[in-house]
Short mmCIF file of C-alpha atoms in Angstrom, two decimals:
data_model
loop_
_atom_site.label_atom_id
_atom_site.label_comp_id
_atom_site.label_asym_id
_atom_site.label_seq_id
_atom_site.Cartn_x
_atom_site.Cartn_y
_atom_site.Cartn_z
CA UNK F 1 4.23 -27.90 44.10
CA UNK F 2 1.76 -27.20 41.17
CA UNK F 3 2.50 -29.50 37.86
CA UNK F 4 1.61 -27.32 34.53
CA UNK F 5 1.98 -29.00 31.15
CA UNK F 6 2.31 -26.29 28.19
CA UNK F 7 1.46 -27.55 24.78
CA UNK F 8 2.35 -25.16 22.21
CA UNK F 9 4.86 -25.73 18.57
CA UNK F 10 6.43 -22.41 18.95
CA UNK F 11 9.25 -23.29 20.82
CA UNK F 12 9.92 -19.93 22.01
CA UNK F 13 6.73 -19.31 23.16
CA UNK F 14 6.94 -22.82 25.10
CA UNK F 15 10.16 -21.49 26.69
CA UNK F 16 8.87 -17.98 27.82
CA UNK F 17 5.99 -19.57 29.29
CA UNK F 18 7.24 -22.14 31.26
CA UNK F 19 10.31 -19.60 32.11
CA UNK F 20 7.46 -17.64 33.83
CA UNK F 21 5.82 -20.32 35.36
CA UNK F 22 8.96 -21.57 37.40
CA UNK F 23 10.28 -18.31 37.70
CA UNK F 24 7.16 -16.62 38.63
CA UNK F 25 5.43 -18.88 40.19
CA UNK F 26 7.54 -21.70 41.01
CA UNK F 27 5.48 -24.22 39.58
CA UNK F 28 6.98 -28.15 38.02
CA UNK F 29 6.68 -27.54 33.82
CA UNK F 30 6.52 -30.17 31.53
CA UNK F 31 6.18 -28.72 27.62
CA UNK F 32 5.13 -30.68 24.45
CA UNK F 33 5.06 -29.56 20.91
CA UNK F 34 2.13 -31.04 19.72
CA UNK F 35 -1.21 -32.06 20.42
CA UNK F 36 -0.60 -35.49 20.41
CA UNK F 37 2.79 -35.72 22.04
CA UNK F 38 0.55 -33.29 24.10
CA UNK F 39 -2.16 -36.36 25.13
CA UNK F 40 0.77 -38.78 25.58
CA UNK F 41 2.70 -36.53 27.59
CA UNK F 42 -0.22 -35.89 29.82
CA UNK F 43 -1.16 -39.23 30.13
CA UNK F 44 2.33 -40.24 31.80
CA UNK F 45 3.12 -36.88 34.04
CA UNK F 46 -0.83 -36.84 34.96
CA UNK F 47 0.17 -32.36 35.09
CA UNK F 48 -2.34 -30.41 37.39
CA UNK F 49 -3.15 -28.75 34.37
CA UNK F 50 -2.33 -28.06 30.56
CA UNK F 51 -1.78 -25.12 28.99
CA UNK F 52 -2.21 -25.45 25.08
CA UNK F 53 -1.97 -23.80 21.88
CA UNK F 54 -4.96 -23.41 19.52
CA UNK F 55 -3.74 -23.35 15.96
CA UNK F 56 -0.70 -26.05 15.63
CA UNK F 57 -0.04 -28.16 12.60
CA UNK F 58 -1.24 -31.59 12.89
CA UNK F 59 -4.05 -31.74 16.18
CA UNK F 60 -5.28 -28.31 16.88
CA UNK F 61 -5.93 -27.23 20.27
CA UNK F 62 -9.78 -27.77 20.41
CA UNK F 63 -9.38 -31.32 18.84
CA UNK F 64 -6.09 -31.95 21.35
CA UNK F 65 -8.57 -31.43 23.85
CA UNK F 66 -11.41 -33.22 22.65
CA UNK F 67 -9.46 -36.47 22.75
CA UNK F 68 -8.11 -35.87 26.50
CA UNK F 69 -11.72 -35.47 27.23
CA UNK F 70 -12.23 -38.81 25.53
CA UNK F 71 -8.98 -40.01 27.74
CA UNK F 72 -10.11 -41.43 30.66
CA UNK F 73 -6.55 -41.33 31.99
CA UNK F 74 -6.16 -37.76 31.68
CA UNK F 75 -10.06 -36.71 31.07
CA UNK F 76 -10.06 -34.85 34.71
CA UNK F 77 -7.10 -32.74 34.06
CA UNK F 78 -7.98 -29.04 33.59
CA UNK F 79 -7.48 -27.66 29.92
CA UNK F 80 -6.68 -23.33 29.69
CA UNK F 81 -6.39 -22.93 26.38
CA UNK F 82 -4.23 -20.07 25.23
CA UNK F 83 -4.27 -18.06 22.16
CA UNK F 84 -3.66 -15.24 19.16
CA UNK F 85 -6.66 -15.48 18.33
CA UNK F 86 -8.89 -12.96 20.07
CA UNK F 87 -12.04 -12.20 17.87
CA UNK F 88 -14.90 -12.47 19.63
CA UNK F 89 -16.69 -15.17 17.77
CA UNK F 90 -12.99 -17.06 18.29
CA UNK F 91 -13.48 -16.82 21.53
CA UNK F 92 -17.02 -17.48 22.74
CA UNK F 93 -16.35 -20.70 20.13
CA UNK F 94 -13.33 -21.83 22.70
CA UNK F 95 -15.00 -20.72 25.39
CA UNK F 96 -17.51 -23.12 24.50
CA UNK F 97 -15.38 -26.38 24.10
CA UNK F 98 -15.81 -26.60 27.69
CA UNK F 99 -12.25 -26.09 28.51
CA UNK F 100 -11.26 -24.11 31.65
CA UNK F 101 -9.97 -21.00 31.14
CA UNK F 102 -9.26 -19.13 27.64
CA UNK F 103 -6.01 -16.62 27.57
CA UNK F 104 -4.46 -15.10 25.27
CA UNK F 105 -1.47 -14.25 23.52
CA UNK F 106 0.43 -12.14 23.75
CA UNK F 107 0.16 -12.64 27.67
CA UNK F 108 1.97 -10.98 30.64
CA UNK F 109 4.71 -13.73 31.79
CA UNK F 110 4.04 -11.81 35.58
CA UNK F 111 0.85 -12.17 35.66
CA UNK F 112 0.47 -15.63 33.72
CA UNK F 113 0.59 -18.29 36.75
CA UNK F 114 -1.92 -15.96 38.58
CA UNK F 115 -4.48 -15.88 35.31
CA UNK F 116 -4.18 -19.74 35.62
CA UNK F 117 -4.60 -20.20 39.48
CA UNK F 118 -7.61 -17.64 39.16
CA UNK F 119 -8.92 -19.23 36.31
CA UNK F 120 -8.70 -22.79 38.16
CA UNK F 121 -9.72 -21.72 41.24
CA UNK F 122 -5.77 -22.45 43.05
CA UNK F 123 -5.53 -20.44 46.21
CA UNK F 124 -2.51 -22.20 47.41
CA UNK S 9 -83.39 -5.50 -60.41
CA UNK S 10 -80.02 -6.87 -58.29
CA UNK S 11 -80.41 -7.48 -54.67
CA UNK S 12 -77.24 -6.24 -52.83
CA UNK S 13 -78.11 -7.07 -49.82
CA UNK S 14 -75.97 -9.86 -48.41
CA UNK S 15 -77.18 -13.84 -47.63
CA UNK S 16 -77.50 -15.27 -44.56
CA UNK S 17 -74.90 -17.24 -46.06
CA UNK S 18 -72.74 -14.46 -46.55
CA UNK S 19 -73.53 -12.57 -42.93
CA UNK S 20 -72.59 -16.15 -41.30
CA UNK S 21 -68.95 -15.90 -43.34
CA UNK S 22 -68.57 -12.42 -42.76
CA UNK S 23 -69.23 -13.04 -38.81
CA UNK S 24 -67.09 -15.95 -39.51
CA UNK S 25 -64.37 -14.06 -41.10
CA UNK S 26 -64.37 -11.11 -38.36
CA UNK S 27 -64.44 -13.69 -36.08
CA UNK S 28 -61.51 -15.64 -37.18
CA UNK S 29 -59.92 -11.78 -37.97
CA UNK S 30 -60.78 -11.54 -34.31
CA UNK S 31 -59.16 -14.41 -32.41
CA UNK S 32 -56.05 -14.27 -35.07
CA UNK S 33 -55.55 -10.83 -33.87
CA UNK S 34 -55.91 -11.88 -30.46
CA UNK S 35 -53.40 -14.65 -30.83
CA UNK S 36 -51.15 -12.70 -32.29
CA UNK S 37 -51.45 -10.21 -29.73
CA UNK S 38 -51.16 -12.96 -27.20
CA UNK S 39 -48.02 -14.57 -28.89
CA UNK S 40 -46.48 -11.13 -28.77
CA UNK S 41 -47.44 -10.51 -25.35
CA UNK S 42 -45.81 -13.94 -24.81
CA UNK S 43 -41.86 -13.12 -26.27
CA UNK S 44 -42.59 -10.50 -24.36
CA UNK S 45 -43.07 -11.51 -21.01
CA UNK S 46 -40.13 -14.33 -21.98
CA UNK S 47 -38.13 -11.96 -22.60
CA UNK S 48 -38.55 -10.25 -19.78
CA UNK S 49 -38.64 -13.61 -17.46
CA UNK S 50 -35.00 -14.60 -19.44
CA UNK S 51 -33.82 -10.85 -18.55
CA UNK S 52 -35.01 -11.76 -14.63
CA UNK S 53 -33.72 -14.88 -14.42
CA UNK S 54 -30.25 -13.89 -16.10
CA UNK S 55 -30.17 -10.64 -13.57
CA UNK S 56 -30.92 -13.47 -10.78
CA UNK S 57 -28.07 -15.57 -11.75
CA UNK S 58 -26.11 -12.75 -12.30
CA UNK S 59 -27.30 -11.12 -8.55
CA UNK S 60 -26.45 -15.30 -7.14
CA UNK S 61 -22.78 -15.01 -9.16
CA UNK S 62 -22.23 -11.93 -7.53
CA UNK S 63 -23.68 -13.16 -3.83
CA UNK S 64 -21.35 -15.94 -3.99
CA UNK S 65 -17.86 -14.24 -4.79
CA UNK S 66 -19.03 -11.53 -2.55
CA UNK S 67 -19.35 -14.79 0.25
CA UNK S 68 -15.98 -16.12 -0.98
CA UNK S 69 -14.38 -12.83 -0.52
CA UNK S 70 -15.77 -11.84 2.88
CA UNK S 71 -14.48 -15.48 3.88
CA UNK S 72 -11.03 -14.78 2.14
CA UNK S 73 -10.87 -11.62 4.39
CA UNK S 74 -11.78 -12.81 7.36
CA UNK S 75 -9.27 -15.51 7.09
CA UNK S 76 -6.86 -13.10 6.45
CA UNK S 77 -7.02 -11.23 8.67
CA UNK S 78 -7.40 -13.86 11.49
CA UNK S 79 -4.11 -15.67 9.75
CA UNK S 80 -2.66 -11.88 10.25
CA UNK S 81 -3.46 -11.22 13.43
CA UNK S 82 -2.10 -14.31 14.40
CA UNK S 83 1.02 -14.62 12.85
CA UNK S 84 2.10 -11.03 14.39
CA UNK S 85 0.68 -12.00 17.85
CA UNK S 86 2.78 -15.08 17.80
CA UNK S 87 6.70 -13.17 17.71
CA UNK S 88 4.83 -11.00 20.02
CA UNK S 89 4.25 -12.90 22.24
CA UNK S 90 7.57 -14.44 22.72
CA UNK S 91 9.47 -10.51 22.53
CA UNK S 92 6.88 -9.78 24.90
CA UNK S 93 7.05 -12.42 27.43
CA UNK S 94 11.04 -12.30 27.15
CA UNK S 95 11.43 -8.68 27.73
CA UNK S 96 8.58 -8.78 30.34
CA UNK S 97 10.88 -11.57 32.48
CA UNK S 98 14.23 -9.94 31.90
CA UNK S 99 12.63 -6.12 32.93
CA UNK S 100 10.86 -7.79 36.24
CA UNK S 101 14.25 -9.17 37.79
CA UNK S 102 13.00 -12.52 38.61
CA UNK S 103 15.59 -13.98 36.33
CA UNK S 104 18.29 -11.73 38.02
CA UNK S 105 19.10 -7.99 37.89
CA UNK S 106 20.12 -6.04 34.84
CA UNK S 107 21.72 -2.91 35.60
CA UNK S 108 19.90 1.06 35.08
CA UNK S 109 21.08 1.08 31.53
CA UNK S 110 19.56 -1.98 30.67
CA UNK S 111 16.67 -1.68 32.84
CA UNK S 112 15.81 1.77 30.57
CA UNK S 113 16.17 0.15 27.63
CA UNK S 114 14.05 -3.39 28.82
CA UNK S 115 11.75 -0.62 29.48
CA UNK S 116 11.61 1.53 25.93
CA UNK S 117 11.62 -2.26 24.62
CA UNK S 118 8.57 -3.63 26.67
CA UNK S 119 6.51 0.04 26.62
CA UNK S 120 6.93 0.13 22.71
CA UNK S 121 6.01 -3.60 22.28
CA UNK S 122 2.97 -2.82 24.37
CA UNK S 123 2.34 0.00 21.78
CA UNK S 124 2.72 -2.51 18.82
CA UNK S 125 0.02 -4.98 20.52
CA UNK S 126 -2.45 -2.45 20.83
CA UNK S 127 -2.32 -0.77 17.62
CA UNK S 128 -2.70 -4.62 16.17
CA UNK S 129 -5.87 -5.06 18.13
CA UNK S 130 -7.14 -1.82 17.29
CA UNK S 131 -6.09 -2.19 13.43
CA UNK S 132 -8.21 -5.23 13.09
CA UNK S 133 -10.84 -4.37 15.43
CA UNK S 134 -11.83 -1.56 13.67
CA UNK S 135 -11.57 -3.53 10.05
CA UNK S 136 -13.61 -5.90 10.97
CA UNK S 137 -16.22 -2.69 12.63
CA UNK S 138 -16.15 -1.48 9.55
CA UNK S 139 -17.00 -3.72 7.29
CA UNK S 140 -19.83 -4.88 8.80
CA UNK S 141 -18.50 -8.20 9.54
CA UNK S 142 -18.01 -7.79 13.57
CA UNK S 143 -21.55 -8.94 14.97
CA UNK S 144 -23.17 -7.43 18.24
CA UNK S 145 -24.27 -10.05 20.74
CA UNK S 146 -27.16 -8.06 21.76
CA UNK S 147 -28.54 -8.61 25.25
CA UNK S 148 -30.33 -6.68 28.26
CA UNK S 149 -27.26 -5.00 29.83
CA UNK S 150 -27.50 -2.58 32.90
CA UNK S 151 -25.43 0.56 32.40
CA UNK S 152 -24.63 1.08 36.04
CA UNK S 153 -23.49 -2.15 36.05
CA UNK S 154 -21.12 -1.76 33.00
CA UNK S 155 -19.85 2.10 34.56
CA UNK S 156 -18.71 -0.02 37.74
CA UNK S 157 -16.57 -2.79 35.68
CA UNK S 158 -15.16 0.35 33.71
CA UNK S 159 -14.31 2.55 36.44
CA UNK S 160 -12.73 -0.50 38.45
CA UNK S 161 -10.71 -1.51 34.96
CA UNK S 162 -9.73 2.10 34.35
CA UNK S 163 -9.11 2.34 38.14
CA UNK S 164 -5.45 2.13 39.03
CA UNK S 165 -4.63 4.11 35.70
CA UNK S 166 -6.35 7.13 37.16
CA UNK S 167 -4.23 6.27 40.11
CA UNK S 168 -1.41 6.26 38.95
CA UNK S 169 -2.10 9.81 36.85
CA UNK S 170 -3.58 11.34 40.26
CA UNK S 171 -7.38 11.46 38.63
CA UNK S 172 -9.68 10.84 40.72
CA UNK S 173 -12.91 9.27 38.88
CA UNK S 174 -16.58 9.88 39.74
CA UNK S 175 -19.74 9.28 38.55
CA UNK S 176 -22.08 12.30 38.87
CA UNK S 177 -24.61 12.53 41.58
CA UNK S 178 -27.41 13.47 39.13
CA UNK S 179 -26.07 10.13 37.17
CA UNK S 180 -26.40 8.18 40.68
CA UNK S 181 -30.01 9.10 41.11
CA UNK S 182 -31.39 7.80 37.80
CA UNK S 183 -28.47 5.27 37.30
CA UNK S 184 -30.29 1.55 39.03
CA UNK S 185 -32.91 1.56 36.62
CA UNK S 186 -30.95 2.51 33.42
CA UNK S 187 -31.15 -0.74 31.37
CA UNK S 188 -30.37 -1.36 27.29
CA UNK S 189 -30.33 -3.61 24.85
CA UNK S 190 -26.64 -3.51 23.89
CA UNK S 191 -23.24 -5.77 23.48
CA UNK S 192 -22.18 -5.47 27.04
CA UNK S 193 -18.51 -6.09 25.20
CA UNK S 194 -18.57 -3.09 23.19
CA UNK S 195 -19.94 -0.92 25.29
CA UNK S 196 -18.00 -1.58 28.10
CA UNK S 197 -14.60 -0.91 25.32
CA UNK S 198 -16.53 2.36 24.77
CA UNK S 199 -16.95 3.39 28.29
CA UNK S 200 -12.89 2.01 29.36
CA UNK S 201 -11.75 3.73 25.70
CA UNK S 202 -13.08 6.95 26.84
CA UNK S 203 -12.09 7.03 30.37
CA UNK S 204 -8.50 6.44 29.62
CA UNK S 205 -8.66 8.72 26.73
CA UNK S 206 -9.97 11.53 29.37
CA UNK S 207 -7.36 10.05 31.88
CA UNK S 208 -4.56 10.50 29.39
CA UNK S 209 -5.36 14.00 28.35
CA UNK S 210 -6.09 15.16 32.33
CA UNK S 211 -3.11 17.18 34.47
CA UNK S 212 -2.82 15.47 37.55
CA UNK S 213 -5.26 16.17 40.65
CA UNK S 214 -8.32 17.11 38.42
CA UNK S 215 -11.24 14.73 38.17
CA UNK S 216 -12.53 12.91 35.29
CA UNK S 217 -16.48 12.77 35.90
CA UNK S 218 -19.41 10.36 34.01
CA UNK S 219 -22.55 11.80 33.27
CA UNK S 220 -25.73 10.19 32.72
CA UNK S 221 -29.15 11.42 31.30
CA UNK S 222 -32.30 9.26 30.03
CA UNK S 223 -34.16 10.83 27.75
CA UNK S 224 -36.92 8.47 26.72
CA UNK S 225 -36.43 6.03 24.74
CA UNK S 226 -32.71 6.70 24.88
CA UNK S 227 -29.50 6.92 27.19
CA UNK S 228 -26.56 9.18 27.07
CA UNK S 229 -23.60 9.27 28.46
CA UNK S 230 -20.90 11.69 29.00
CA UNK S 231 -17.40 11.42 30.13
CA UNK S 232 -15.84 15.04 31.18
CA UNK S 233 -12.46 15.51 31.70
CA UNK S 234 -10.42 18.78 32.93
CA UNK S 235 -7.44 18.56 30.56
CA UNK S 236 -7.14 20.66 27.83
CA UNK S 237 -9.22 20.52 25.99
CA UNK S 238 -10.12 20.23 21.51
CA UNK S 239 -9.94 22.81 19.41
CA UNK S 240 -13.45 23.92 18.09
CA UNK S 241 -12.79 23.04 14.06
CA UNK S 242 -11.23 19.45 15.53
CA UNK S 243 -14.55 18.33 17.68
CA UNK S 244 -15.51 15.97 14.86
CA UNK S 245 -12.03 14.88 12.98
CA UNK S 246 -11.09 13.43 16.14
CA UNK S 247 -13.51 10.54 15.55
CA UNK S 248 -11.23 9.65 12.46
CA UNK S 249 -8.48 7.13 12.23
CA UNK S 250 -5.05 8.43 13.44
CA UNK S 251 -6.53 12.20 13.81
CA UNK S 252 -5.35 13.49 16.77
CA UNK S 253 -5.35 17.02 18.32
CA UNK S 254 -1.39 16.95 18.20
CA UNK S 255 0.41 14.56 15.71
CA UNK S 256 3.27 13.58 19.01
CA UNK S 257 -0.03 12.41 21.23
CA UNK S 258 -0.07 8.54 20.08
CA UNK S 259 4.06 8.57 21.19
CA UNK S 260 3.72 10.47 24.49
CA UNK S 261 0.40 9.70 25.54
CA UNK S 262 0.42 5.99 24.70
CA UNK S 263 -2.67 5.58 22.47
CA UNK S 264 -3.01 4.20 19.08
CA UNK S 265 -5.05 7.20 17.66
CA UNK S 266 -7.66 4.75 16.78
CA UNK S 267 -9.39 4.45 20.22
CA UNK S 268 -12.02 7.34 19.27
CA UNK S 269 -12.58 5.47 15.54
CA UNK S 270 -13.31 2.39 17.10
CA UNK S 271 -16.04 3.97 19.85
CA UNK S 272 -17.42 5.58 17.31
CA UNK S 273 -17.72 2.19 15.04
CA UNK S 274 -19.46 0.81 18.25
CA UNK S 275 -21.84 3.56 18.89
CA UNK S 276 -22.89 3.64 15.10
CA UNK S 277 -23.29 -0.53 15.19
CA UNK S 278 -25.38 0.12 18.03
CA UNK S 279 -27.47 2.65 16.14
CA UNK S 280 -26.58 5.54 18.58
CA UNK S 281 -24.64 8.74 17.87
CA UNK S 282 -20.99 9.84 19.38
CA UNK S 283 -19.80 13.31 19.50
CA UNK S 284 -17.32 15.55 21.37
CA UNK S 285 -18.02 19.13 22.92
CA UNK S 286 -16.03 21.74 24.28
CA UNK S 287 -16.95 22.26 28.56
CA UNK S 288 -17.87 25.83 29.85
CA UNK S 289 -14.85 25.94 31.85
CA UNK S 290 -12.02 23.46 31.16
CA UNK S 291 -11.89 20.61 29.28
CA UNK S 292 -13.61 18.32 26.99
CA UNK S 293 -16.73 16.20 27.11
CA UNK S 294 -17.62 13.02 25.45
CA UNK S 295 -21.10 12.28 25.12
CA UNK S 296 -22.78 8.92 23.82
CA UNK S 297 -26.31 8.74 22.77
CA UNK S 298 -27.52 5.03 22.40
CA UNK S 299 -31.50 4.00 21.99
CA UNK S 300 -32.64 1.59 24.65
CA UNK S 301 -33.91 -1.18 22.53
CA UNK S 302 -32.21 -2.77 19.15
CA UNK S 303 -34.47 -4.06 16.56
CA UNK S 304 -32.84 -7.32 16.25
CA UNK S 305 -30.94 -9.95 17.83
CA UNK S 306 -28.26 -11.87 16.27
CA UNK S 307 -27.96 -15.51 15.96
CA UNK S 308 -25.68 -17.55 18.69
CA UNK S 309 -22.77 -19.04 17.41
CA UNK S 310 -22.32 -22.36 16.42
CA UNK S 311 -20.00 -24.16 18.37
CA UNK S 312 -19.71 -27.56 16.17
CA UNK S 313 -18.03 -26.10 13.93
CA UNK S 314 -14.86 -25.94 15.47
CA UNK S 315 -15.07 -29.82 15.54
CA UNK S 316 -12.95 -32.00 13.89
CA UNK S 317 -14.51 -35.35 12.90
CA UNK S 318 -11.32 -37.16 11.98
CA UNK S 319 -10.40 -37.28 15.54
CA UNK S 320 -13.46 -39.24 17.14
CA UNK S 321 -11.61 -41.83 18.92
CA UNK S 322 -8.52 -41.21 21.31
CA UNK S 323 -7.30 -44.43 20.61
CA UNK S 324 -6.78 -43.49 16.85
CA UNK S 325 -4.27 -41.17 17.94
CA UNK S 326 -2.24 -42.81 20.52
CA UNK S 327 -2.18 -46.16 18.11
CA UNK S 328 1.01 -46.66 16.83
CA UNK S 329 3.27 -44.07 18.20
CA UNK S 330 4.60 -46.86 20.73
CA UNK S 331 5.85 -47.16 24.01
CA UNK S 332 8.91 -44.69 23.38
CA UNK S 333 9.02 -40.94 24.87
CA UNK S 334 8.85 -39.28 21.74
CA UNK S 335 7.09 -36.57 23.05
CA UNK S 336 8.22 -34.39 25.13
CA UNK S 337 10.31 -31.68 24.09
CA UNK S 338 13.86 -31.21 25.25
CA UNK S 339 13.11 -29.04 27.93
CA UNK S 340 10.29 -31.49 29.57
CA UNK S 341 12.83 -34.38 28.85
CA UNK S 342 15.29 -32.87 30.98
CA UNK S 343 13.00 -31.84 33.51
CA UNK S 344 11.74 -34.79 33.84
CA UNK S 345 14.78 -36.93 33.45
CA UNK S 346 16.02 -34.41 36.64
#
């Protein structure tokens, strides 16, 4: 069974997402509120992946996920980064971090899990 | 007998005098051509620090707006996205089934936040269209290629309506070598705005059908439809924001009433033209004109600056929050404590 760690501070958002996950795809969720309960979470679950917020207080997404690339731990765990923000110089900017996958918000909870298997190349 | 004629003494002063009358004048000509041209380098360089005063708060405000707007668009997307994602779950049954009553209203619910979404995107898109502040990422882009991811987007739509979508033979014959310098993006949002604009607006079984012509130096493009139709004195209003041929079409046909506003925003950007015309028979035709090559190309985006310097070292981060589990959030705790 596929691990998924979702790092977002909207708790509501964190609970429709992983709701769609399990539900949806059946999938193990782990969720964090913040980008660096975010690293530490990821370091002890080791997730298949992380799913993570852009703008949140503290450790935005991008620099979240410049430190797990500095993580040796968790530095081979694949990052989709998932946002409001959908201007296009937002996103060729994310796109450009070097993380997986960028969705965005708001996102079909049916068709969530399969954007993330696509985007990570999952057939299973 | 007096002799009136002058001295050499008194020719050298006179010289001397008109001399010295001379270069005074001269000076004083200069000195006043001087102030003058001071004056008028002050006057410059006070309309050049007035023009660098204005440049700047221009800067700051185009900043301010774009912030704004960003900060807008996401704080609506955010309680959007959890309504959205809730209502999405609950309608699809995989967290049990709701009976027909409450199926019909999950689906009003989830249809009109769909609505709410796009009219968002289209709101902002079109702000930041308009004022000049959305760049094109210009590059060589092949138009057959960008009619193929359009049809196949706009695919199960016409489906679902009973359209059936074609590209014109005429179109197929000169299509593999029609190539522009464009924003694939945009143009593909023209091309998928259009086709489910002509989708909408068709009755079922009738065929939408894309046109294409190459004039040189240029490309157009139509999209025809069978439905029915724009009145004559509407052919150009439509392009305006809300204007639609009947004030109920944004609630029963779906649209935001911007979709037309924003292709035409794309077109212009792209230096082409965008304009509607009334078919022979049935129907209504949208044509695009677009030249084949821009004049400039804009500069890539900087990706460093979404970097954030304070955050160099992992282990600045991880120091000091301690060997405790602060950090997951209830749910994770209890799944993993389970």
């Amino acid at each position: 069974m596929r691990s998924v760690l979702i790092i977002d501070d909207e708790d509501d958002i964190r609970e429709v997402a992983a709701l769609s996950l399990e539900a949806v795809a059946g999938w193990s969720v782990f969720t964090a509120n913040s980008g660096k309960d975010g690293i530490l979470a990821a370091t002890e679950l080791k997730p298949d992946a992380i799913l993570m917020d852009v703008m949140m207080p503290g450790m935005d997404g991008p620099t979240t996920f410049k430190i797990m690339q500095q993580t040796q731990a968790i530095s081979h765990i694949p990052v989709v980064l998932l946002t409001a923000k959908v201007q296009g110089v937002d996103q060729r900017r994310f796109a450009d971090l070097g993380v997986a996958a960028v969705l965005f918000k708001p996102f079909d909870p049916l068709l969530l899990s399969t954007q993330i298997a696509q985007a990570l190349g999952w057939t299973d | 007998m007096v002799n009136l004629l002058p001295t050499p003494i008194e020719i050298f002063a006179g010289a001397l005098l008109i001399g010295i009358g001379t270069v005074l004048l001269a000076y004083i000509r200069a000195q006043r051509t001087i102030r003058i041209l001071a004056a008028k380098l002050e006057a410059a360089q006070e309309q050049q620090r007035e023009d660098e005063r204005e440049l700047t708060q221009r800067s700051a405000l185009d900043s301010l707006k774009d912030e704004f707007v960003s900060t807008v668009s996401h704080e609506l997307r955010t309680p959007l996205t959890s309504i959205r994602g809730a209502l999405g779950l609950l309608s699809s049954g995989v967290l049990g089934n709701v009976d027909a009553k409450a199926q019909n209203l999950l689906r009003i619910a989830l249809t009109n936040t769909d609505r709410l979404v796009r009219l968002i995107n289209d709101i902002l898109d079109l702000e930041r269209m308009d004022s000049g502040r959305s760049v094109l990422q210009i590059s060589r882009c092949s138009l057959p290629e960008l009619i193929h991811q359009a049809t196949d987007t706009m695919r199960s739509m016409a489906d679902a309506a009973d359209i059936q979508l074609t590209v014109a033979k005429n179109a197929s014959i000169v299509l593999p070598s029609v190539f522009f310098d464009g924003d694939s993006d945009r143009i593909l949002q023209v091309l998928t705005n259009l086709l489910s604009n002509a989708i909408k607006f068709s009755p079922g079984g009738s065929t939408v059908t894309i046109e294409v012509e190459t004039p040189p130096e240029a490309l157009i493009f139509r999209i025809c439809d069978q439905g029915r139709g724009i009145p004559e004195d509407q052919l150009e209003t439509i392009f305006e924001r809300f204007k639609q041929v009947e004030y109920s079409d944004s609630r029963h046909r779906g649209g935001t009433g911007l979709g037309l506003a924003i292709c035409r925003s794309i077109v212009q950007q792209h230096g082409g033209h965008i304009w509607a015309q009334r078919n022979p028979v049935q129907g209504v035709s949208i044509c695009v004109r677009l030249p084949r090559l821009q004049r400039t190309y804009d500069a890539p985006v900087n990706p460093d600056s979404l970097e954030d310097k304070s955050h160099d070292n992992a282990s600045d981060v991880l120091q000091g929050l301690g060997e405790q589990r602060p950090f997951l959030t209830d749910r994770a705790n209890v799944l993993h404590q389970s």
